[in-house]
Short mmCIF file of C-alpha atoms in Angstrom, two decimals:
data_model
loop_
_atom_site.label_atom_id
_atom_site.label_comp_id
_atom_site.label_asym_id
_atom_site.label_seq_id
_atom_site.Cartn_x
_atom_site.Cartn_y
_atom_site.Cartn_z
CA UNK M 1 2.06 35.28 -92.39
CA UNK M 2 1.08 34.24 -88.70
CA UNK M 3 -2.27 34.12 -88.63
CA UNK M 4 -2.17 33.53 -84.71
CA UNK M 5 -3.11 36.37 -82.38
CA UNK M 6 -0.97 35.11 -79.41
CA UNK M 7 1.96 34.34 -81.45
CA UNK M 8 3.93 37.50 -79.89
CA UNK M 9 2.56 36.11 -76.24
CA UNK M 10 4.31 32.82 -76.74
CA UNK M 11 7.84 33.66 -76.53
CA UNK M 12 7.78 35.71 -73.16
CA UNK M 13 5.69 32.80 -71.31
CA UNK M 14 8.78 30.33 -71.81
CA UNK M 15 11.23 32.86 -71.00
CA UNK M 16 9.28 33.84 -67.74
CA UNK M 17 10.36 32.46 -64.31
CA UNK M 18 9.20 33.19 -61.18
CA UNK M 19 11.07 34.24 -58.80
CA UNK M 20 10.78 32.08 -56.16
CA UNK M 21 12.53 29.24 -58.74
CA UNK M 22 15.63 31.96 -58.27
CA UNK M 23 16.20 30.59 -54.32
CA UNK M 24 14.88 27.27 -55.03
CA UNK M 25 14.21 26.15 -58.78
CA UNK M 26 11.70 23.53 -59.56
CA UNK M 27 12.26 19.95 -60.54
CA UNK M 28 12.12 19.19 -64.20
CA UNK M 29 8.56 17.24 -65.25
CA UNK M 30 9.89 16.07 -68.66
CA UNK M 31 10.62 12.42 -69.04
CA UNK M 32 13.82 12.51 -71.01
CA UNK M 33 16.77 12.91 -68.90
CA UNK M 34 18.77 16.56 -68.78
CA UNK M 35 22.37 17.49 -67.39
CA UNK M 36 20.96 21.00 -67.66
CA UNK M 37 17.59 20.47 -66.06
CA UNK M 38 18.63 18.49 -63.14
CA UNK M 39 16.49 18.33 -59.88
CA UNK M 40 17.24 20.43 -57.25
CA UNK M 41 15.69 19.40 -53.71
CA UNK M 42 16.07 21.24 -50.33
CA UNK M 43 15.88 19.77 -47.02
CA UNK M 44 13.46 22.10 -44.89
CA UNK M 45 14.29 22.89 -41.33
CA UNK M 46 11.31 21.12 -38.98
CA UNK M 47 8.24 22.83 -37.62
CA UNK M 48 7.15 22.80 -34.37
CA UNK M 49 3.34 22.94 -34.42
CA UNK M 50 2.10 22.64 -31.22
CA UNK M 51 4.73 23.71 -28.55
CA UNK M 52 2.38 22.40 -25.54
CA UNK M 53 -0.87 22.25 -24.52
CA UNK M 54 -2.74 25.57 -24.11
CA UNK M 55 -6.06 24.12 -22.37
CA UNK M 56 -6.06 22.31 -18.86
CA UNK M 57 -7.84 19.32 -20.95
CA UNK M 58 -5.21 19.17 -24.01
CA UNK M 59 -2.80 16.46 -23.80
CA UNK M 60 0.83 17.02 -25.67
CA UNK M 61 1.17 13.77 -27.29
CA UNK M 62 4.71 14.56 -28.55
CA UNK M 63 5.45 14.89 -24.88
CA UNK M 64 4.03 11.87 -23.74
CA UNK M 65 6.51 10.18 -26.13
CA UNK M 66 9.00 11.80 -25.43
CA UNK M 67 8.69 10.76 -21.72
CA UNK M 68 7.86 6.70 -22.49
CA UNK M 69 11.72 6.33 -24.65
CA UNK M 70 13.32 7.50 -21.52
CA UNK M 71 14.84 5.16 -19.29
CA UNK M 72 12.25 4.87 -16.36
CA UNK M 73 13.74 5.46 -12.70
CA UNK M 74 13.76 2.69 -10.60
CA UNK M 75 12.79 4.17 -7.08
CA UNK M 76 14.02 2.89 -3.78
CA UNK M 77 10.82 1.89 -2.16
CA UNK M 78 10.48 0.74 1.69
CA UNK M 79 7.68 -1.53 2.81
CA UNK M 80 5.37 -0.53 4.95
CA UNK M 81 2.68 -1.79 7.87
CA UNK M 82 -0.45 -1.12 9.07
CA UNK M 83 -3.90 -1.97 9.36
CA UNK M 84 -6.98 0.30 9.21
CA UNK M 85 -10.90 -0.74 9.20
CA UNK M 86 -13.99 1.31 9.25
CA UNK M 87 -17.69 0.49 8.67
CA UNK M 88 -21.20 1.64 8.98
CA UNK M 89 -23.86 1.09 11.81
CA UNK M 90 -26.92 1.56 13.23
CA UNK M 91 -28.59 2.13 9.87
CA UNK M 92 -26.07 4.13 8.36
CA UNK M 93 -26.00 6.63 10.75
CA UNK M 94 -22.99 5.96 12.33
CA UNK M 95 -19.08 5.71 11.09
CA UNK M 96 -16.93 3.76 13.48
CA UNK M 97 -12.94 3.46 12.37
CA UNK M 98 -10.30 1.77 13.82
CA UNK M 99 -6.38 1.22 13.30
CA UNK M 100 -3.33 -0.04 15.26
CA UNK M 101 -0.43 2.61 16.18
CA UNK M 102 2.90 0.69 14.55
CA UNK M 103 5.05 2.40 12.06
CA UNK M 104 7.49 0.42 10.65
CA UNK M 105 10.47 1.52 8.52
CA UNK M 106 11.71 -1.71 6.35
CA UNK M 107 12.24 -4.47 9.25
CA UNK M 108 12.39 -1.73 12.05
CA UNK M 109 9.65 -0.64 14.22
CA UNK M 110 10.09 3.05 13.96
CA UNK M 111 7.10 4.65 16.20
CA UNK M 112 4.66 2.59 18.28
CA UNK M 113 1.91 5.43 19.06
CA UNK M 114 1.79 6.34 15.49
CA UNK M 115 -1.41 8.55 15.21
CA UNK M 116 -3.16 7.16 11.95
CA UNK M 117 -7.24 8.45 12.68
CA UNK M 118 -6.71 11.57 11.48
CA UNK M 119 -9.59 14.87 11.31
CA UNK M 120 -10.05 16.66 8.02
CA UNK M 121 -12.64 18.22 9.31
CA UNK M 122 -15.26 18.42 12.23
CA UNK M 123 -17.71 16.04 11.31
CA UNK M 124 -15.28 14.36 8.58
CA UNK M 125 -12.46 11.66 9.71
CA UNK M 126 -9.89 9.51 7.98
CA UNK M 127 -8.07 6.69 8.55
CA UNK M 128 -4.69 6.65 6.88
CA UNK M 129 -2.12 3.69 5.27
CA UNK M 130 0.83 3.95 3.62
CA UNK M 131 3.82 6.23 3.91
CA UNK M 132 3.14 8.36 7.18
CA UNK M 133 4.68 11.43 5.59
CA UNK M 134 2.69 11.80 2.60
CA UNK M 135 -1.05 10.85 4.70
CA UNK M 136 0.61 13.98 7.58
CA UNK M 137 0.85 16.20 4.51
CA UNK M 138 -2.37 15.48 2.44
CA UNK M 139 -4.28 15.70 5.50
CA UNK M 140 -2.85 18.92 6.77
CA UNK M 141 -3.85 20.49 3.35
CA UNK M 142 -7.43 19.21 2.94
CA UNK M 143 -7.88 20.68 6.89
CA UNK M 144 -6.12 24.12 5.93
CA UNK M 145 -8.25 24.61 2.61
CA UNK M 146 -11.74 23.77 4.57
CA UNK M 147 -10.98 25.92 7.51
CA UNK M 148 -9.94 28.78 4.79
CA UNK M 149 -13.11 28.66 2.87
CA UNK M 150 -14.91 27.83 5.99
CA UNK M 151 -13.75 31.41 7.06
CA UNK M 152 -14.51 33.41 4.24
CA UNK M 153 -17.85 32.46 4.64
CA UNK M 154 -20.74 35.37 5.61
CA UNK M 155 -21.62 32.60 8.28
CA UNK M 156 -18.34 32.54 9.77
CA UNK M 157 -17.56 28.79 10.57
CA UNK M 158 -20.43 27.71 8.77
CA UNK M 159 -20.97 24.59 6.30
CA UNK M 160 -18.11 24.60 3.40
CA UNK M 161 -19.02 22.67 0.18
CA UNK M 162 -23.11 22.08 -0.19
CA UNK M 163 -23.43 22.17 3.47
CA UNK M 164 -26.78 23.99 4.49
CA UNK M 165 -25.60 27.10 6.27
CA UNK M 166 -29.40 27.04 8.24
CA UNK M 167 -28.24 24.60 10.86
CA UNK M 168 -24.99 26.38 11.69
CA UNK M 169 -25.76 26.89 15.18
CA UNK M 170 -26.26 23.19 15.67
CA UNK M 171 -23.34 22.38 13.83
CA UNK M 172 -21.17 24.70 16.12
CA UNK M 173 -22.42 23.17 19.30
CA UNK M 174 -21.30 19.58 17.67
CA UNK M 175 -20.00 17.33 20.35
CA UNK M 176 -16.13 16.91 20.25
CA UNK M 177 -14.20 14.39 22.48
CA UNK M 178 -11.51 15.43 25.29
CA UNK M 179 -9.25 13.72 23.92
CA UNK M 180 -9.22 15.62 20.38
CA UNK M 181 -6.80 18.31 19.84
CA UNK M 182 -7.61 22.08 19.93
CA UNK M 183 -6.66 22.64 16.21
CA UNK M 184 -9.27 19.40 15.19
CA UNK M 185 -11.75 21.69 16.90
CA UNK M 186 -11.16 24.41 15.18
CA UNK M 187 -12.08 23.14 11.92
CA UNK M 188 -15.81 23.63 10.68
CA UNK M 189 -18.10 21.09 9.75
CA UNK M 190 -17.74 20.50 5.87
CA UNK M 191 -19.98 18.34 2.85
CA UNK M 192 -18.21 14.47 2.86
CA UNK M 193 -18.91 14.72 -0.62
CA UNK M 194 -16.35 17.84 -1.21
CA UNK M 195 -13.90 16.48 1.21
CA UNK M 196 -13.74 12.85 -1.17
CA UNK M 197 -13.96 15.15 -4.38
CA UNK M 198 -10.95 17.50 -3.22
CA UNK M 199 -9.05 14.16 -1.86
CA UNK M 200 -9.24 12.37 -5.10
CA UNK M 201 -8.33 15.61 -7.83
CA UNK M 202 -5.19 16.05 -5.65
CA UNK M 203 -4.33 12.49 -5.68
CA UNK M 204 -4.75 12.17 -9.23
CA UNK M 205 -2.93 15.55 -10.24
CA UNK M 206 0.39 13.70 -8.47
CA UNK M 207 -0.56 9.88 -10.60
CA UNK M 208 0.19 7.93 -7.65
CA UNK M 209 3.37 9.34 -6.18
CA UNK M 210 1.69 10.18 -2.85
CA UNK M 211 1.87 7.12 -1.18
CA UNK M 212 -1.57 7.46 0.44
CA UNK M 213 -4.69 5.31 1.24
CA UNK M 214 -7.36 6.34 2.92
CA UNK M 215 -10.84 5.48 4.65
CA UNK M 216 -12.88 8.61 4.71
CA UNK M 217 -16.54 9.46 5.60
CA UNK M 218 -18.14 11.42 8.48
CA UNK M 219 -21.74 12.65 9.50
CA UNK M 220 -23.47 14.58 6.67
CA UNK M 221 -26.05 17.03 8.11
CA UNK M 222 -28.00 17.51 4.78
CA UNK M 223 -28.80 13.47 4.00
CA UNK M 224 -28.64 12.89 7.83
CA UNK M 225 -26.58 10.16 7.58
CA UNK M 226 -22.98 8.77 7.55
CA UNK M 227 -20.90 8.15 4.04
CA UNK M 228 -17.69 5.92 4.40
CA UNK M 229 -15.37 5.88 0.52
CA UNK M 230 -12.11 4.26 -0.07
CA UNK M 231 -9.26 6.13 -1.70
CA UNK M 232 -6.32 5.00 -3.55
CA UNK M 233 -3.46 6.31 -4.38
CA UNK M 234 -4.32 7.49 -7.81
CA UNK M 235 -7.39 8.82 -7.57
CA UNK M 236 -9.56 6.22 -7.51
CA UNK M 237 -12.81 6.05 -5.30
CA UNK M 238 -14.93 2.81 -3.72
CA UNK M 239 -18.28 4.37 -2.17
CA UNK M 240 -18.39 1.18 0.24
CA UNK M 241 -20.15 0.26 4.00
CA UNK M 242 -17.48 -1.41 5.19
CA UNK M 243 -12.96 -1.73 3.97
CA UNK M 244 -9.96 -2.95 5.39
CA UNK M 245 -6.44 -1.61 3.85
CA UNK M 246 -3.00 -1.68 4.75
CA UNK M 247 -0.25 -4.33 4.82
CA UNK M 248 -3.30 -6.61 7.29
CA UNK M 249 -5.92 -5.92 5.63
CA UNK M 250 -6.49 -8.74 3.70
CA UNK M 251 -6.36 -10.91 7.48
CA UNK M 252 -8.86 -7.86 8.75
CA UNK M 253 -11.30 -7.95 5.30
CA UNK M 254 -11.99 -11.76 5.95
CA UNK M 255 -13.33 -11.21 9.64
CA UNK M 256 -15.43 -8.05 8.20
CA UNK M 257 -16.72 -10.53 5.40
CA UNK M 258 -17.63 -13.24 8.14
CA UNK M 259 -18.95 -11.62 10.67
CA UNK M 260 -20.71 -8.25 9.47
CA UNK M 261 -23.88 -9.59 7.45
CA UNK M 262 -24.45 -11.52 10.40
CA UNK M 263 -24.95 -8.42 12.90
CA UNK M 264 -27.16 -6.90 10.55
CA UNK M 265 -24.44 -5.02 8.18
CA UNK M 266 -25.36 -1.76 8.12
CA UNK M 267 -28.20 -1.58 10.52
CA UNK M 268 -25.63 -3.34 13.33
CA UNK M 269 -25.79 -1.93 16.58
CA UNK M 270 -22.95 0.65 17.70
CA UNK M 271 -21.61 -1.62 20.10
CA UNK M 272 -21.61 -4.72 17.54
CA UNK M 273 -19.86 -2.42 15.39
CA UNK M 274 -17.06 -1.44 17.38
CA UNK M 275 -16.07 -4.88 18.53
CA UNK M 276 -16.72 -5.95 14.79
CA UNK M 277 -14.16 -3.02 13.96
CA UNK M 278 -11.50 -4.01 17.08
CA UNK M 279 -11.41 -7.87 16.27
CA UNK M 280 -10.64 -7.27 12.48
CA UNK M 281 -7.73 -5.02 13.46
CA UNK M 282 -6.38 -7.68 15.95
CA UNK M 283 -6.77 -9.86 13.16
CA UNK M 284 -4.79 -7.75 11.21
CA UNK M 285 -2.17 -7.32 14.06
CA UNK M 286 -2.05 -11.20 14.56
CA UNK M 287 -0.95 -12.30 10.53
CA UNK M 288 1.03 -9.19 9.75
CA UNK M 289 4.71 -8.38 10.97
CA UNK M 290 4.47 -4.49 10.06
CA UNK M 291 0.83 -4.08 11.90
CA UNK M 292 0.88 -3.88 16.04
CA UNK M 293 0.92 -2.06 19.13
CA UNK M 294 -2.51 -0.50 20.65
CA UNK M 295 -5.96 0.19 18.70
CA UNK M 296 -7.54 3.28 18.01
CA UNK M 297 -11.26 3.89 17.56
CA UNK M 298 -13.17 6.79 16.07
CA UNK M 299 -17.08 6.95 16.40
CA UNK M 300 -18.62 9.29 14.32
CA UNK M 301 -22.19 10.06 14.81
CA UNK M 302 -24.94 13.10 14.45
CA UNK M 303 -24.23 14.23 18.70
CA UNK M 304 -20.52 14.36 17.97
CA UNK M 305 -17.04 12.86 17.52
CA UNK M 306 -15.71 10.09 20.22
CA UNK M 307 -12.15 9.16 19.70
CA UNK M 308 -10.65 6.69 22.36
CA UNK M 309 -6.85 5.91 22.18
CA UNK M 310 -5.08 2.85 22.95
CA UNK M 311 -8.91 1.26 23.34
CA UNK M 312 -6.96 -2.70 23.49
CA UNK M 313 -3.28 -2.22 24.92
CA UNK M 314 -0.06 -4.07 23.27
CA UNK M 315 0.07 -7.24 24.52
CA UNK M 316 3.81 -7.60 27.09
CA UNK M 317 5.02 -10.71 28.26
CA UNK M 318 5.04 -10.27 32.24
CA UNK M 319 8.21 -10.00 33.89
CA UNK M 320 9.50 -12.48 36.44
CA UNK M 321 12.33 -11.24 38.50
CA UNK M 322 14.72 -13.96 40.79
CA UNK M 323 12.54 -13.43 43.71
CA UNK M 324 9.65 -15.03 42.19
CA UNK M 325 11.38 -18.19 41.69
CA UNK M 326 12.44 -17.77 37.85
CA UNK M 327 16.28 -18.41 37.91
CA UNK M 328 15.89 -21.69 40.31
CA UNK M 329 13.06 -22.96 37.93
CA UNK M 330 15.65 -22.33 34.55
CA UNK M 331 18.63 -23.48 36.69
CA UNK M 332 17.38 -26.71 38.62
CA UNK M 333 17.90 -30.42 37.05
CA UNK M 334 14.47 -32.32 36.67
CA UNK M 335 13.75 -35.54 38.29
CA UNK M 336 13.09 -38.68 36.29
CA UNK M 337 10.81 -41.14 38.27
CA UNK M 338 10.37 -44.30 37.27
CA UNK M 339 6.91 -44.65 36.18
CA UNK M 340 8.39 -41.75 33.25
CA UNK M 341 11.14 -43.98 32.48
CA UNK M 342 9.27 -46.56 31.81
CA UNK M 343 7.06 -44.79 29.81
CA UNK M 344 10.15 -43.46 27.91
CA UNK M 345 8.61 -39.79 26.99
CA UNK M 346 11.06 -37.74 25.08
CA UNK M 347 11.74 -37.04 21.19
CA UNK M 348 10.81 -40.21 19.48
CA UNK M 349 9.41 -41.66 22.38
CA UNK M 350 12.96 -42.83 23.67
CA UNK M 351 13.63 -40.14 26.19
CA UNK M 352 16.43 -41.01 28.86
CA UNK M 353 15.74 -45.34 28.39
CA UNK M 354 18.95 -47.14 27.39
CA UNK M 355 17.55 -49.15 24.28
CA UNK M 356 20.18 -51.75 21.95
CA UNK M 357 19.40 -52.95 18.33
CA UNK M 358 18.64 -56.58 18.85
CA UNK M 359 18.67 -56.74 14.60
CA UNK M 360 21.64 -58.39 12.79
CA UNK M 361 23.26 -56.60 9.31
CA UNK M 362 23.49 -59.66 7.13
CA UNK M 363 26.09 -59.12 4.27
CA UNK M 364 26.55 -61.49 1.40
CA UNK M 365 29.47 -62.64 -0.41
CA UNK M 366 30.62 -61.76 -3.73
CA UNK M 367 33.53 -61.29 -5.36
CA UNK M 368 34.51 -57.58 -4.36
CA UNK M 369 33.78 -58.69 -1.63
CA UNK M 370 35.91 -61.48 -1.34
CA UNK M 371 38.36 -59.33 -3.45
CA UNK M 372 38.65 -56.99 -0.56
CA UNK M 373 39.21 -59.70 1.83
CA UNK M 374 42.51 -61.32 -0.04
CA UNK M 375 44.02 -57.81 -0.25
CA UNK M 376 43.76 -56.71 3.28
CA UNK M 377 44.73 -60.24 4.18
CA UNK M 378 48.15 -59.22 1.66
CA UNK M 379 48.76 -55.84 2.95
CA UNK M 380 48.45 -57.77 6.51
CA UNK M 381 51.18 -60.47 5.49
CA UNK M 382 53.38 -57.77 3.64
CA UNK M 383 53.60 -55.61 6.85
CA UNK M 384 54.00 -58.66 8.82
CA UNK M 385 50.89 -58.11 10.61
CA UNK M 386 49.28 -61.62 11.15
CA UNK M 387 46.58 -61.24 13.18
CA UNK M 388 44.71 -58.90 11.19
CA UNK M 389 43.76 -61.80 8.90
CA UNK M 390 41.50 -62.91 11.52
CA UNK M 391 39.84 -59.62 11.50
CA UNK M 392 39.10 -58.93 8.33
CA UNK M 393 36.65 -62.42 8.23
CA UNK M 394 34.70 -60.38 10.64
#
């Protein structure tokens, strides 16, 4: 007799399955090997965990990989010319930019009044390098989303960013230049600070595809004084007193290096500054093929905006028609006296004197040489020329 209690439990625990084993049975765990009990394993279809990013700040990593195995796009580029400079003065109360007006396409001088001092807004200015389409369209979007939130203001035209509203009435009487268009006046007077922060996040959202770099500061009205930042194209941000960029600006950075501690850097007189800011761009000009034409200056300051066009002209060559004497000049035979003949000017100091080699070629014998000589004198008897025999001993 069974004296166990679970005795009657013991033959319905081996013979129970579960049911799941009915779609996919379990492996065997014994050791010893089975026909029967073979191992049965199922490939499972894969799981997509995380189909994206669902937060502004989440990165898709899969995605990212995905992208680096592809084959990257090699994009026809075009070089491009120009040269832009701006600066601080008269203790940092004062932005003065400047740039030439040549846009080049490849080897071709496409437009020669390009427009590159552009307003974002009425106390903030750039100065733009780079492809001329994509600085035309970032800086017609930073001026349409200031003059938007510049409207919806209580104030009206009022400050937009951390501008103090409580000076609005000085800021609407701010002093614009004839010269600048009606829709630059138009714009209100806006924080540099947002302008550079709304600049950069849109230049970083496109990771350098917008082929834009830009000198930007104005006149703040808060700090009561004038902010001048470089930006690149991906985002990037210098917070600088003085920059040079473009295709010259590496000729125009070395006369802003030499020259502008010595007028005081900063605290430079607005006068100093602008001839600092004309003479780099002429430098620029001068040792680059794709910068040229006329210079433009911008002078920012807290009375207003003074923007001057075609401040130092594009150098011509001056014409000389046949009346003046040209063609007879080009077309008439100069006169050798003798005093130049003697002197004998010309390339290698010979010029038009006869001169003869008064040095002898002395050539020694040998037995080529002598070689040479009895077959010529062979070929000369063969032929039944005689008298060459006397030549070759020459």
């Amino acid at each position: 007799q069974n004296n166990d209690p679970f005795s009657s439990f013991h033959d319905q625990t081996n013979q129970w399955q579960s049911p799941l084993e009915g779609l996919a049975p379990l492996p065997s765990l014994s050791l010893e090997p089975s026909s029967s009990t073979a191992a049965i394993v199922t490939t499972a279809s894969p799981i997509t965990i995380n189909a994206g990013p669902r937060h502004s700040h989440e990165i898709d990593i899969t995605k990212q990989q995905s992208q680096s195995q592809q084959t990257p796009v090699k994009l026809k580029t075009r070089s491009t010319g120009t040269t832009i400079t701006a600066l601080l003065a008269q203790n940092s109360t004062v932005l003065i930019l400047a740039a030439d007006t040549r846009a080049t396409d490849g080897s071709t001088v496409a437009d020669k009044r390009c427009e590159k001092l552009h307003s974002l807004a009425r106390n903030v200015w750039c100065a733009g390098a780079g492809t001329s389409a994509d600085v035309d369209a970032l800086v017609r979007r930073v001026k349409f989303v200031f003059w938007k939130k510049g409207v919806l203001t209580k104030e009206g035209f009022g400050g937009v960013g951390n501008m103090n509203t409580s000076n609005n009435k000085s800021n609407q009487n701010w002093g614009m230049d004839a010269t600048i268009a009606d829709e630059d006046r138009e714009v209100p007077t806006a924080s540099v600070l947002a302008v550079l922060h709304y600049i950069r996040t849109q230049l970083q959202k496109t990771q350098g595809n917008l082929g834009a770099n830009l000198l930007v500061g104005g006149y703040d009205h808060d700090s009561h004084r004038a902010h001048l930042a470089a930006i690149h194209p991906h985002g990037s941000m210098d917070v600088i007193t003085y920059a040079a960029l473009g295709s010259g600006g590496l000729a125009a950075t070395g006369v802003l290096e030499s020259r502008y501690p010595q007028i005081g850097s900063a605290e430079c007189s607005v006068e100093e500054g602008i001839k600092l800011a004309v003479d780099a761009v002429r430098a620029g000009v001068d040792n680059d093929l794709g910068s040229g034409s006329q210079i433009d200056v911008c002078v920012i300051r807290r009375e207003g905006v003074l923007y001057r066009r075609a401040v130092v002209r594009e150098e011509e060559l001056e014409w000389m028609g046949v009346s003046d004497g040209y063609r007879e000049d080009i077309l008439e035979i100069p006169k050798i006296s003798e005093d130049e003949t003697e002197r004998g000017t010309g390339v290698n100091g010979f010029g038009n004197v006869p001169f003869a080699i008064q040095s002898k070629k002395v050539v020694s014998g040998g037995q080529l040489l002598d070689a040479e000589r009895e077959r010529k004198r062979w070929l000369a008897e063969v032929f039944g020329d005689i008298n060459n025999d006397n030549n070759c001993d020459e």
